[in-house]
Amino acid sequence: MNPWLHASLYAVVVVTVLMTCTAWATWIERKFAGRVQSRLGPTRVGFVGLLQPIADALKLLQKEDIVPAAADRILFNLAPPLTVALALATAAVIPFSPGLLASDLDVGVLYVLAVSGLMVFPVWIGAWASNNKYALLGAMRAVAQAISYEVPLLLATTIPILLADTMSVSGIVEYQRDHGWFIGRPFGIGLAAFAIFFVASMAENNRIPFDTPEAESELVSGPTTEYTGMKFGLFYMAEYVHSIVVAALGAALFFGGWDGPGAPGLHWMVLKTVVLWTITLGLRWTLLRFRTDQMMNLCWRFLVPASLVVLMAAALWVHLVEGA
Amino acid sequence: MPTHPVLAQSALAQSALAQSALDPSVLDPSVLDPSVLDAWIPAIIFMALSLGVGLSMVIGARILGVRSREMPATRGLTYESGEEPQGVAWIRFHPRYYVVALVFVLFDVEAAFVLPWALNVRSLGLFAIVEMFVFLLVLLLGWAYAVRKGALEWQ
């Protein structure tokens, strides 16, 4: 088949599936939150509220789009599509099964980190363009937090790269299929790397307990304060897409991706992604929000030196055990 | 001809670099495997599609969304807890964010060294590991200095 057509088809399929998953991820989250807080969650639209995401999307589409008079119109309108574009684009290199991935880049891991690293820009652009003090404060926190946790995130993802000797995500998965999953194989090292990766990626995504940028009790709604209707919805969507992609990336880098006995690769990959994503969900609805200074301390005083030490340990392991 | 001694030196260094024993095949474009770039075509299509999704949703909301015939002056006001907004938000902000950015640059540049190193540890052997240990130790010293100086304190 024509490679352009082939690539376009894959991209359409992956983006469509991802956006559908995102829509119903909001339903799962609201049901989950409801159960945690002893209520029912959405029940009215469709059977057990299953059509709620569609109703939400229709509502957001119809809402009046208000741009504050004091805002910078161009930047204000540019930020929401940019944030959702970057969040979706990270999914391009995630292997869902041996053959099912949009693009097998040989620098796949670096690509994900680079594109998700760019996600601080739309947040900052939107908040600065809003000309709102709450938005600016929230965005400053978001940027400080994102770039701080970028460092341990990068070092933690270097460890699978080091162990598998490749930067391609599918290459890392294939290595784990042959040599064992990284979560358990260099005993302790893989687990520590995954723990750092998990905490840092949650913080990057501004999920509770790391959601000080949005802290609704002090900053109204953080960077998205001035956004209405679908533009607000796009920020919200980007956060969900990113959380799913990060769960999929964690599954691929540390839990062997599509590798598993007895079932097709796609089933294993989906199962692992859903489990990881549900864990972030559980943390979100049971933990309290950290203060900004506590979060900065956690990152700079603990995660950064810890990730450096784990990286050194992984290098030593490769040298001593594998005899490289 | 540059007359200043420093300029003359740098010109000399450049010509020496040009004539150095760099393997010409490294820079020869005919040796570059063009299929390396082919892998990027799907990624670029994917990025374009993602941007298209974002833009189409904004445009869709513009078409489907309701719009008031006349905009009350208060609706365009910036939200400030129900008060009239005081001044603008485009102001200078606290320098502690600047310090965070500086420390971030310190550690992020290191990634430029760590990533290629991680891919070549196996072929380079013990020498590369010791080298990287020295580098990371220096980096950890810098980290300890920043901690002692209070650069990582969040006042």
Short mmCIF file of N, CA and C in Angstrom, two decimals, chain A residues 4 7-8 11-12 14-15 19 61-70 72-73 81-82 84-85 88-89 91-92 102-107 110-111 124 128-134 136 140-141 144 147-148 150-151 154-155 158 161-163 165-167 175 220 225-226 230-231 234 237 292-293 296-297 300-301 304-305 308 311-312 315-316 318-319 322 324, chain B residues 36 39-47 49-58 60-68 71 73 75-81 85-94 97 100-104 107-108 110-112 114-123 125-127 129 132-134 136-137 139-140 143 147 150 152-155:
data_model
loop_
_atom_site.label_atom_id
_atom_site.label_comp_id
_atom_site.label_asym_id
_atom_site.label_seq_id
_atom_site.Cartn_x
_atom_site.Cartn_y
_atom_site.Cartn_z
N TRP A 4 2.01 6.76 2.29
CA TRP A 4 1.30 7.94 2.79
C TRP A 4 -0.11 7.58 3.23
N ALA A 7 0.05 5.43 6.38
CA ALA A 7 0.32 6.23 7.58
C ALA A 7 -0.90 7.05 7.97
N SER A 8 -1.59 7.62 6.97
CA SER A 8 -2.77 8.44 7.28
C SER A 8 -3.85 7.59 7.92
N ALA A 11 -2.96 6.82 11.47
CA ALA A 11 -3.11 8.01 12.30
C ALA A 11 -4.57 8.26 12.62
N VAL A 12 -5.44 8.13 11.59
CA VAL A 12 -6.87 8.37 11.81
C VAL A 12 -7.41 7.36 12.83
N VAL A 14 -5.76 5.61 15.19
CA VAL A 14 -5.24 5.79 16.55
C VAL A 14 -5.86 7.02 17.20
N VAL A 15 -5.94 8.12 16.43
CA VAL A 15 -6.49 9.36 17.01
C VAL A 15 -7.97 9.16 17.38
N MET A 19 -9.40 9.38 21.13
CA MET A 19 -10.36 10.40 21.54
C MET A 19 -11.62 9.77 22.11
N LEU A 61 -19.88 22.40 22.88
CA LEU A 61 -19.85 22.96 21.53
C LEU A 61 -20.82 24.13 21.40
N GLN A 62 -21.94 24.06 22.13
CA GLN A 62 -22.96 25.10 21.96
C GLN A 62 -22.70 26.35 22.79
N LYS A 63 -21.83 26.24 23.79
CA LYS A 63 -21.65 27.35 24.71
C LYS A 63 -21.11 28.59 24.00
N GLU A 64 -21.49 29.73 24.50
CA GLU A 64 -20.96 30.96 23.92
C GLU A 64 -19.47 31.07 24.23
N ASP A 65 -18.74 31.49 23.21
CA ASP A 65 -17.29 31.61 23.34
C ASP A 65 -16.96 33.04 23.71
N ILE A 66 -16.52 33.25 24.95
CA ILE A 66 -16.23 34.61 25.42
C ILE A 66 -14.73 34.83 25.49
N VAL A 67 -14.27 35.84 24.78
CA VAL A 67 -12.86 36.23 24.88
C VAL A 67 -12.82 37.53 25.68
N PRO A 68 -12.07 37.56 26.79
CA PRO A 68 -12.04 38.79 27.59
C PRO A 68 -11.55 39.97 26.75
N ALA A 69 -12.12 41.14 27.01
CA ALA A 69 -11.77 42.32 26.22
C ALA A 69 -10.29 42.65 26.36
N ALA A 70 -9.72 42.35 27.53
CA ALA A 70 -8.33 42.72 27.77
C ALA A 70 -7.36 41.67 27.26
N ASP A 72 -5.24 38.96 24.75
CA ASP A 72 -4.60 38.94 23.45
C ASP A 72 -5.32 37.89 22.62
N ARG A 73 -6.15 38.34 21.67
CA ARG A 73 -7.08 37.42 21.00
C ARG A 73 -6.39 36.27 20.28
N PRO A 81 -6.22 24.67 20.77
CA PRO A 81 -5.92 23.63 19.79
C PRO A 81 -4.50 23.12 19.87
N LEU A 82 -3.57 24.00 20.26
CA LEU A 82 -2.17 23.59 20.35
C LEU A 82 -1.98 22.55 21.45
N VAL A 84 -4.15 20.43 22.70
CA VAL A 84 -4.73 19.12 22.38
C VAL A 84 -3.93 18.46 21.26
N ALA A 85 -3.40 19.26 20.33
CA ALA A 85 -2.58 18.69 19.26
C ALA A 85 -1.33 18.03 19.83
N LEU A 88 -2.23 14.75 21.68
CA LEU A 88 -2.52 13.64 20.77
C LEU A 88 -1.27 13.16 20.05
N ALA A 89 -0.39 14.11 19.68
CA ALA A 89 0.77 13.76 18.87
C ALA A 89 1.71 12.82 19.61
N ALA A 91 1.00 10.21 21.06
CA ALA A 91 0.57 8.82 20.90
C ALA A 91 1.15 8.18 19.65
N ALA A 92 1.83 8.96 18.79
CA ALA A 92 2.27 8.45 17.50
C ALA A 92 3.23 7.28 17.63
N ALA A 102 1.57 3.85 14.94
CA ALA A 102 1.50 4.78 13.83
C ALA A 102 2.87 5.00 13.22
N SER A 103 3.90 5.12 14.07
CA SER A 103 5.21 5.47 13.55
C SER A 103 6.29 4.88 14.44
N ASP A 104 7.13 4.01 13.86
CA ASP A 104 8.18 3.38 14.66
C ASP A 104 9.46 4.18 14.55
N LEU A 105 9.50 5.31 15.26
CA LEU A 105 10.70 6.16 15.20
C LEU A 105 11.83 5.51 15.98
N ASP A 106 13.05 5.66 15.48
CA ASP A 106 14.18 5.12 16.24
C ASP A 106 14.55 6.03 17.41
N VAL A 107 13.93 7.20 17.50
CA VAL A 107 14.13 8.05 18.67
C VAL A 107 12.81 8.23 19.40
N LEU A 110 12.52 9.74 22.95
CA LEU A 110 12.89 11.16 22.93
C LEU A 110 11.77 12.00 22.33
N TYR A 111 11.12 11.45 21.30
CA TYR A 111 10.00 12.14 20.65
C TYR A 111 8.87 12.40 21.65
N TRP A 124 1.13 28.21 29.15
CA TRP A 124 1.66 29.54 29.45
C TRP A 124 1.08 30.58 28.48
N TRP A 128 -1.12 33.68 29.80
CA TRP A 128 -0.57 35.03 29.62
C TRP A 128 -1.53 35.84 28.77
N ALA A 129 -2.08 35.20 27.73
CA ALA A 129 -2.99 35.92 26.84
C ALA A 129 -4.29 36.27 27.54
N SER A 130 -4.68 35.50 28.58
CA SER A 130 -5.93 35.78 29.28
C SER A 130 -5.91 37.12 30.00
N ASN A 131 -4.70 37.56 30.36
CA ASN A 131 -4.56 38.80 31.12
C ASN A 131 -5.32 38.72 32.44
N ASN A 132 -5.26 37.55 33.06
CA ASN A 132 -5.97 37.35 34.33
C ASN A 132 -4.93 36.95 35.37
N LYS A 133 -5.04 37.54 36.57
CA LYS A 133 -3.99 37.29 37.58
C LYS A 133 -4.00 35.86 38.08
N TYR A 134 -5.18 35.30 38.25
CA TYR A 134 -5.24 33.90 38.69
C TYR A 134 -4.61 32.99 37.65
N LEU A 136 -2.37 33.74 35.44
CA LEU A 136 -0.93 33.92 35.37
C LEU A 136 -0.24 33.19 36.52
N MET A 140 2.36 30.13 36.04
CA MET A 140 3.73 30.17 36.54
C MET A 140 4.02 28.92 37.36
N ARG A 141 3.06 28.54 38.20
CA ARG A 141 3.25 27.31 38.97
C ARG A 141 3.35 26.11 38.04
N ALA A 144 6.79 26.08 36.35
CA ALA A 144 7.84 25.73 37.30
C ALA A 144 7.78 24.25 37.63
N ILE A 147 8.77 22.00 34.39
CA ILE A 147 10.19 21.92 34.05
C ILE A 147 10.98 21.27 35.18
N SER A 148 10.52 21.40 36.44
CA SER A 148 11.23 20.73 37.52
C SER A 148 11.11 19.22 37.39
N GLU A 150 10.44 17.57 34.79
CA GLU A 150 11.01 17.11 33.53
C GLU A 150 12.35 16.41 33.77
N VAL A 151 13.11 16.91 34.75
CA VAL A 151 14.46 16.36 34.97
C VAL A 151 14.41 14.91 35.47
N LEU A 154 13.03 12.60 32.71
CA LEU A 154 13.98 12.30 31.66
C LEU A 154 15.00 11.27 32.12
N LEU A 155 15.49 11.44 33.35
CA LEU A 155 16.50 10.49 33.84
C LEU A 155 15.89 9.12 34.04
N THR A 158 15.57 7.40 30.82
CA THR A 158 16.86 6.99 30.27
C THR A 158 17.20 5.56 30.68
N ILE A 161 16.06 2.96 28.29
CA ILE A 161 16.88 3.15 27.09
C ILE A 161 18.24 2.49 27.28
N LEU A 162 18.82 2.74 28.46
CA LEU A 162 20.13 2.18 28.78
C LEU A 162 20.08 0.65 28.81
N LEU A 163 19.02 0.10 29.43
CA LEU A 163 18.94 -1.34 29.59
C LEU A 163 18.67 -2.04 28.26
N ASP A 165 19.18 -0.67 25.21
CA ASP A 165 20.14 -0.25 24.20
C ASP A 165 19.45 0.28 22.94
N THR A 166 18.24 0.83 23.08
CA THR A 166 17.58 1.45 21.94
C THR A 166 16.63 2.53 22.45
N MET A 167 16.34 3.52 21.59
CA MET A 167 15.41 4.57 21.99
C MET A 167 14.04 4.36 21.38
N TYR A 175 12.75 -5.96 23.47
CA TYR A 175 13.83 -6.38 24.36
C TYR A 175 13.26 -7.00 25.64
N VAL A 220 -9.13 29.86 41.56
CA VAL A 220 -10.32 29.70 40.73
C VAL A 220 -10.19 28.44 39.86
N THR A 225 -8.81 29.78 33.69
CA THR A 225 -9.87 30.58 34.32
C THR A 225 -10.75 31.32 33.31
N GLU A 226 -10.13 31.93 32.29
CA GLU A 226 -10.91 32.77 31.38
C GLU A 226 -11.51 32.00 30.22
N MET A 230 -15.92 25.17 24.38
CA MET A 230 -15.08 24.11 23.82
C MET A 230 -13.60 24.38 24.07
N LYS A 231 -13.23 25.68 24.18
CA LYS A 231 -11.80 25.96 24.40
C LYS A 231 -11.37 25.44 25.76
N LEU A 234 -11.07 21.73 25.46
CA LEU A 234 -9.86 21.23 24.83
C LEU A 234 -8.72 21.08 25.84
N MET A 237 -9.55 18.03 27.72
CA MET A 237 -9.33 16.85 26.90
C MET A 237 -7.84 16.54 26.83
N THR A 292 2.89 24.02 46.97
CA THR A 292 3.90 24.20 45.93
C THR A 292 5.30 23.94 46.46
N ASP A 293 5.61 24.45 47.66
CA ASP A 293 6.97 24.28 48.17
C ASP A 293 7.25 22.81 48.49
N MET A 296 8.06 21.21 45.15
CA MET A 296 9.38 21.56 44.65
C MET A 296 10.45 20.79 45.43
N ASN A 297 10.24 20.67 46.75
CA ASN A 297 11.21 19.94 47.56
C ASN A 297 11.25 18.47 47.18
N TRP A 300 13.26 18.42 43.74
CA TRP A 300 14.68 18.78 43.69
C TRP A 300 15.51 18.12 44.77
N ARG A 301 14.92 17.87 45.93
CA ARG A 301 15.72 17.30 47.02
C ARG A 301 15.68 15.79 47.02
N VAL A 304 15.38 14.15 41.99
CA VAL A 304 16.52 14.38 41.09
C VAL A 304 17.75 13.60 41.54
N PRO A 305 18.23 13.74 42.81
CA PRO A 305 19.37 12.91 43.19
C PRO A 305 19.07 11.42 43.14
N LEU A 308 19.43 10.20 39.63
CA LEU A 308 20.84 10.11 39.23
C LEU A 308 21.47 8.83 39.78
N LEU A 311 20.23 5.81 37.92
CA LEU A 311 20.85 5.73 36.60
C LEU A 311 22.25 5.12 36.69
N MET A 312 23.03 5.58 37.71
CA MET A 312 24.37 5.02 37.90
C MET A 312 24.28 3.52 38.20
N ALA A 315 23.66 1.59 35.06
CA ALA A 315 24.86 1.48 34.23
C ALA A 315 25.80 0.41 34.79
N LEU A 316 25.96 0.40 36.13
CA LEU A 316 26.81 -0.60 36.76
C LEU A 316 26.26 -2.00 36.53
N VAL A 318 24.41 -3.02 34.01
CA VAL A 318 24.68 -3.42 32.63
C VAL A 318 26.12 -3.89 32.50
N HIS A 319 27.04 -3.19 33.15
CA HIS A 319 28.45 -3.53 33.01
C HIS A 319 28.80 -4.83 33.75
N GLU A 322 25.74 -7.94 32.79
CA GLU A 322 25.73 -8.33 31.39
C GLU A 322 27.14 -8.37 30.81
N ALA A 324 29.04 -5.93 29.79
CA ALA A 324 29.26 -5.08 28.61
C ALA A 324 30.57 -4.31 28.74
N VAL B 36 15.97 6.53 6.99
CA VAL B 36 15.89 7.02 8.36
C VAL B 36 14.81 8.09 8.46
N ALA B 39 10.79 7.17 8.36
CA ALA B 39 10.05 6.83 9.57
C ALA B 39 9.33 8.05 10.12
N TRP B 40 9.81 9.24 9.72
CA TRP B 40 9.19 10.46 10.25
C TRP B 40 7.91 10.83 9.52
N ILE B 41 7.70 10.27 8.30
CA ILE B 41 6.51 10.65 7.53
C ILE B 41 5.23 10.35 8.32
N PRO B 42 5.06 9.10 8.86
CA PRO B 42 3.85 8.85 9.65
C PRO B 42 3.75 9.75 10.87
N ALA B 43 4.89 10.04 11.49
CA ALA B 43 4.85 10.89 12.69
C ALA B 43 4.37 12.29 12.33
N ILE B 44 4.84 12.78 11.17
CA ILE B 44 4.44 14.14 10.77
C ILE B 44 2.96 14.16 10.38
N ILE B 45 2.50 13.09 9.70
CA ILE B 45 1.07 13.00 9.38
C ILE B 45 0.26 12.98 10.67
N PHE B 46 0.75 12.23 11.65
CA PHE B 46 0.06 12.12 12.93
C PHE B 46 -0.04 13.49 13.62
N MET B 47 1.07 14.23 13.59
CA MET B 47 1.07 15.56 14.21
C MET B 47 0.10 16.49 13.49
N LEU B 49 -2.54 15.66 11.78
CA LEU B 49 -3.90 15.24 12.09
C LEU B 49 -4.31 15.73 13.49
N SER B 50 -3.38 15.63 14.46
CA SER B 50 -3.67 16.08 15.82
C SER B 50 -4.01 17.57 15.83
N LEU B 51 -3.20 18.34 15.09
CA LEU B 51 -3.46 19.78 15.03
C LEU B 51 -4.80 20.03 14.36
N GLY B 52 -5.09 19.23 13.32
CA GLY B 52 -6.38 19.38 12.63
C GLY B 52 -7.55 19.11 13.56
N VAL B 53 -7.42 18.10 14.41
CA VAL B 53 -8.49 17.80 15.36
C VAL B 53 -8.73 18.99 16.28
N GLY B 54 -7.63 19.53 16.82
CA GLY B 54 -7.76 20.67 17.73
C GLY B 54 -8.42 21.86 17.05
N LEU B 55 -7.92 22.19 15.84
CA LEU B 55 -8.46 23.36 15.13
C LEU B 55 -9.92 23.14 14.75
N SER B 56 -10.25 21.91 14.30
CA SER B 56 -11.63 21.68 13.85
C SER B 56 -12.59 21.80 15.02
N MET B 57 -12.14 21.44 16.24
CA MET B 57 -13.06 21.56 17.37
C MET B 57 -13.31 23.02 17.72
N VAL B 58 -12.27 23.84 17.60
CA VAL B 58 -12.48 25.27 17.87
C VAL B 58 -13.39 25.88 16.81
N GLY B 60 -15.55 24.21 14.95
CA GLY B 60 -16.89 23.65 15.15
C GLY B 60 -17.65 24.38 16.24
N ALA B 61 -16.93 24.71 17.32
CA ALA B 61 -17.59 25.44 18.40
C ALA B 61 -18.00 26.83 17.94
N ARG B 62 -17.21 27.42 17.04
CA ARG B 62 -17.54 28.76 16.53
C ARG B 62 -18.82 28.70 15.69
N ILE B 63 -18.96 27.59 14.91
CA ILE B 63 -20.14 27.47 14.05
C ILE B 63 -21.38 27.11 14.89
N LEU B 64 -21.22 26.15 15.81
CA LEU B 64 -22.38 25.64 16.54
C LEU B 64 -22.74 26.50 17.75
N GLY B 65 -21.77 27.23 18.28
CA GLY B 65 -21.99 27.94 19.54
C GLY B 65 -22.97 29.10 19.38
N VAL B 66 -23.68 29.40 20.46
CA VAL B 66 -24.57 30.55 20.43
C VAL B 66 -23.72 31.82 20.55
N ARG B 67 -24.27 32.93 20.09
CA ARG B 67 -23.54 34.20 20.21
C ARG B 67 -24.55 35.30 20.54
N SER B 68 -24.25 36.11 21.52
CA SER B 68 -25.17 37.18 21.88
C SER B 68 -25.17 38.23 20.77
N MET B 71 -22.95 42.48 23.10
CA MET B 71 -22.13 42.02 24.21
C MET B 71 -22.22 43.05 25.33
N ALA B 73 -21.01 45.14 28.36
CA ALA B 73 -19.62 45.53 28.64
C ALA B 73 -19.04 44.69 29.77
N ARG B 75 -19.47 41.61 30.38
CA ARG B 75 -19.14 40.22 30.06
C ARG B 75 -17.69 40.09 29.60
N GLY B 76 -17.16 41.13 29.00
CA GLY B 76 -15.78 41.06 28.53
C GLY B 76 -14.76 41.33 29.61
N LEU B 77 -15.24 41.60 30.84
CA LEU B 77 -14.29 41.90 31.92
C LEU B 77 -13.52 40.65 32.33
N THR B 78 -12.27 40.86 32.73
CA THR B 78 -11.49 39.76 33.27
C THR B 78 -12.05 39.35 34.61
N TYR B 79 -12.07 38.03 34.87
CA TYR B 79 -12.63 37.56 36.14
C TYR B 79 -11.68 37.85 37.28
N GLU B 80 -12.17 38.53 38.28
CA GLU B 80 -11.34 38.78 39.45
C GLU B 80 -12.19 38.68 40.70
N SER B 81 -12.81 37.53 40.88
CA SER B 81 -13.64 37.24 42.05
C SER B 81 -14.79 38.21 42.18
N PRO B 85 -11.62 44.41 37.81
CA PRO B 85 -10.19 44.08 37.75
C PRO B 85 -9.33 45.32 37.95
N GLN B 86 -8.29 45.14 38.76
CA GLN B 86 -7.38 46.24 39.05
C GLN B 86 -6.13 46.10 38.17
N GLY B 87 -5.93 47.01 37.26
CA GLY B 87 -4.73 46.97 36.42
C GLY B 87 -4.72 45.75 35.52
N VAL B 88 -3.54 45.42 34.99
CA VAL B 88 -3.42 44.26 34.11
C VAL B 88 -2.63 43.17 34.81
N ALA B 89 -2.65 41.98 34.19
CA ALA B 89 -1.88 40.87 34.75
C ALA B 89 -0.51 40.76 34.10
N TRP B 90 -0.24 41.61 33.08
CA TRP B 90 1.05 41.52 32.40
C TRP B 90 2.09 42.30 33.18
N ILE B 91 2.57 41.66 34.24
CA ILE B 91 3.46 42.32 35.16
C ILE B 91 4.72 41.48 35.37
N ARG B 92 5.68 42.06 36.09
CA ARG B 92 6.85 41.26 36.46
C ARG B 92 6.46 40.30 37.57
N PHE B 93 7.14 39.14 37.59
CA PHE B 93 6.79 38.19 38.64
C PHE B 93 8.01 37.77 39.44
N HIS B 94 7.74 36.96 40.43
CA HIS B 94 8.74 36.65 41.44
C HIS B 94 9.99 35.98 40.85
N TYR B 97 10.99 31.93 40.23
CA TYR B 97 10.72 31.12 39.04
C TYR B 97 11.93 31.13 38.11
N VAL B 100 14.43 28.61 39.38
CA VAL B 100 14.03 27.25 38.98
C VAL B 100 14.42 26.99 37.53
N ALA B 101 14.18 27.99 36.67
CA ALA B 101 14.51 27.81 35.26
C ALA B 101 16.01 27.62 35.07
N LEU B 102 16.81 28.36 35.85
CA LEU B 102 18.27 28.23 35.74
C LEU B 102 18.72 26.83 36.14
N VAL B 103 18.20 26.34 37.29
CA VAL B 103 18.62 25.01 37.75
C VAL B 103 18.15 23.96 36.75
N PHE B 104 16.97 24.20 36.16
CA PHE B 104 16.47 23.27 35.15
C PHE B 104 17.42 23.18 33.97
N PHE B 107 20.38 20.99 34.65
CA PHE B 107 20.17 19.55 34.63
C PHE B 107 19.71 19.06 33.27
N ASP B 108 19.09 19.92 32.48
CA ASP B 108 18.56 19.45 31.21
C ASP B 108 19.64 19.33 30.15
N GLU B 110 22.47 18.31 30.74
CA GLU B 110 23.09 17.04 31.05
C GLU B 110 22.45 15.91 30.23
N ALA B 111 21.12 16.05 29.96
CA ALA B 111 20.44 15.00 29.19
C ALA B 111 21.07 14.83 27.82
N ALA B 112 21.57 15.94 27.25
CA ALA B 112 22.22 15.87 25.95
C ALA B 112 23.43 14.95 25.99
N VAL B 114 23.72 12.45 28.56
CA VAL B 114 23.33 11.16 29.13
C VAL B 114 22.68 10.26 28.08
N LEU B 115 21.82 10.84 27.21
CA LEU B 115 21.09 10.00 26.26
C LEU B 115 22.01 9.28 25.27
N PRO B 116 22.94 10.00 24.58
CA PRO B 116 23.86 9.26 23.70
C PRO B 116 24.73 8.28 24.46
N TRP B 117 25.10 8.65 25.67
CA TRP B 117 25.91 7.75 26.48
C TRP B 117 25.15 6.45 26.78
N ALA B 118 23.85 6.60 27.13
CA ALA B 118 23.06 5.42 27.48
C ALA B 118 22.96 4.45 26.32
N LEU B 119 22.98 4.98 25.10
CA LEU B 119 22.86 4.10 23.93
C LEU B 119 24.18 3.43 23.57
N ASN B 120 25.30 3.91 24.15
CA ASN B 120 26.60 3.39 23.75
C ASN B 120 27.37 2.76 24.89
N VAL B 121 26.72 2.61 26.06
CA VAL B 121 27.43 2.07 27.21
C VAL B 121 28.03 0.71 26.89
N ARG B 122 27.25 -0.13 26.19
CA ARG B 122 27.69 -1.50 25.94
C ARG B 122 28.97 -1.54 25.09
N SER B 123 29.01 -0.66 24.07
CA SER B 123 30.17 -0.73 23.19
C SER B 123 31.37 0.01 23.78
N GLY B 125 32.10 0.35 27.12
CA GLY B 125 32.69 -0.38 28.24
C GLY B 125 32.92 0.46 29.48
N LEU B 126 33.82 -0.04 30.32
CA LEU B 126 34.03 0.53 31.65
C LEU B 126 34.44 1.99 31.59
N PHE B 127 35.25 2.34 30.58
CA PHE B 127 35.75 3.71 30.48
C PHE B 127 34.59 4.72 30.47
N ILE B 129 31.57 4.31 31.55
CA ILE B 129 30.83 4.32 32.82
C ILE B 129 31.56 5.19 33.83
N MET B 132 31.13 8.83 32.92
CA MET B 132 29.81 9.35 33.25
C MET B 132 29.64 9.50 34.76
N PHE B 133 30.23 8.58 35.52
CA PHE B 133 30.16 8.70 36.99
C PHE B 133 30.81 10.00 37.43
N VAL B 134 31.96 10.30 36.86
CA VAL B 134 32.66 11.54 37.23
C VAL B 134 31.76 12.74 36.89
N LEU B 136 28.47 12.83 36.49
CA LEU B 136 27.28 12.91 37.35
C LEU B 136 27.66 13.34 38.77
N LEU B 137 28.86 12.95 39.22
CA LEU B 137 29.30 13.40 40.54
C LEU B 137 29.50 14.90 40.56
N LEU B 139 27.95 16.93 38.70
CA LEU B 139 26.60 17.47 38.65
C LEU B 139 25.95 17.43 40.04
N LEU B 140 26.17 16.33 40.75
CA LEU B 140 25.62 16.21 42.10
C LEU B 140 26.25 17.25 43.03
N TRP B 143 24.47 20.27 42.41
CA TRP B 143 23.17 20.17 43.08
C TRP B 143 23.31 20.48 44.56
N VAL B 147 21.63 23.44 46.76
CA VAL B 147 20.84 23.20 47.97
C VAL B 147 21.38 24.06 49.11
N GLY B 150 20.55 27.58 49.00
CA GLY B 150 19.13 27.87 49.16
C GLY B 150 18.43 28.19 47.85
N LEU B 152 17.08 26.15 45.93
CA LEU B 152 15.92 25.29 45.74
C LEU B 152 14.85 25.53 46.80
N GLU B 153 15.12 26.51 47.70
CA GLU B 153 14.10 26.86 48.69
C GLU B 153 12.97 27.59 48.00
N TRP B 154 11.78 27.32 48.40
CA TRP B 154 10.62 27.99 47.83
C TRP B 154 10.08 28.94 48.89
N GLN B 155 10.50 30.24 48.81
CA GLN B 155 10.04 31.15 49.87
C GLN B 155 8.62 31.60 49.57
#
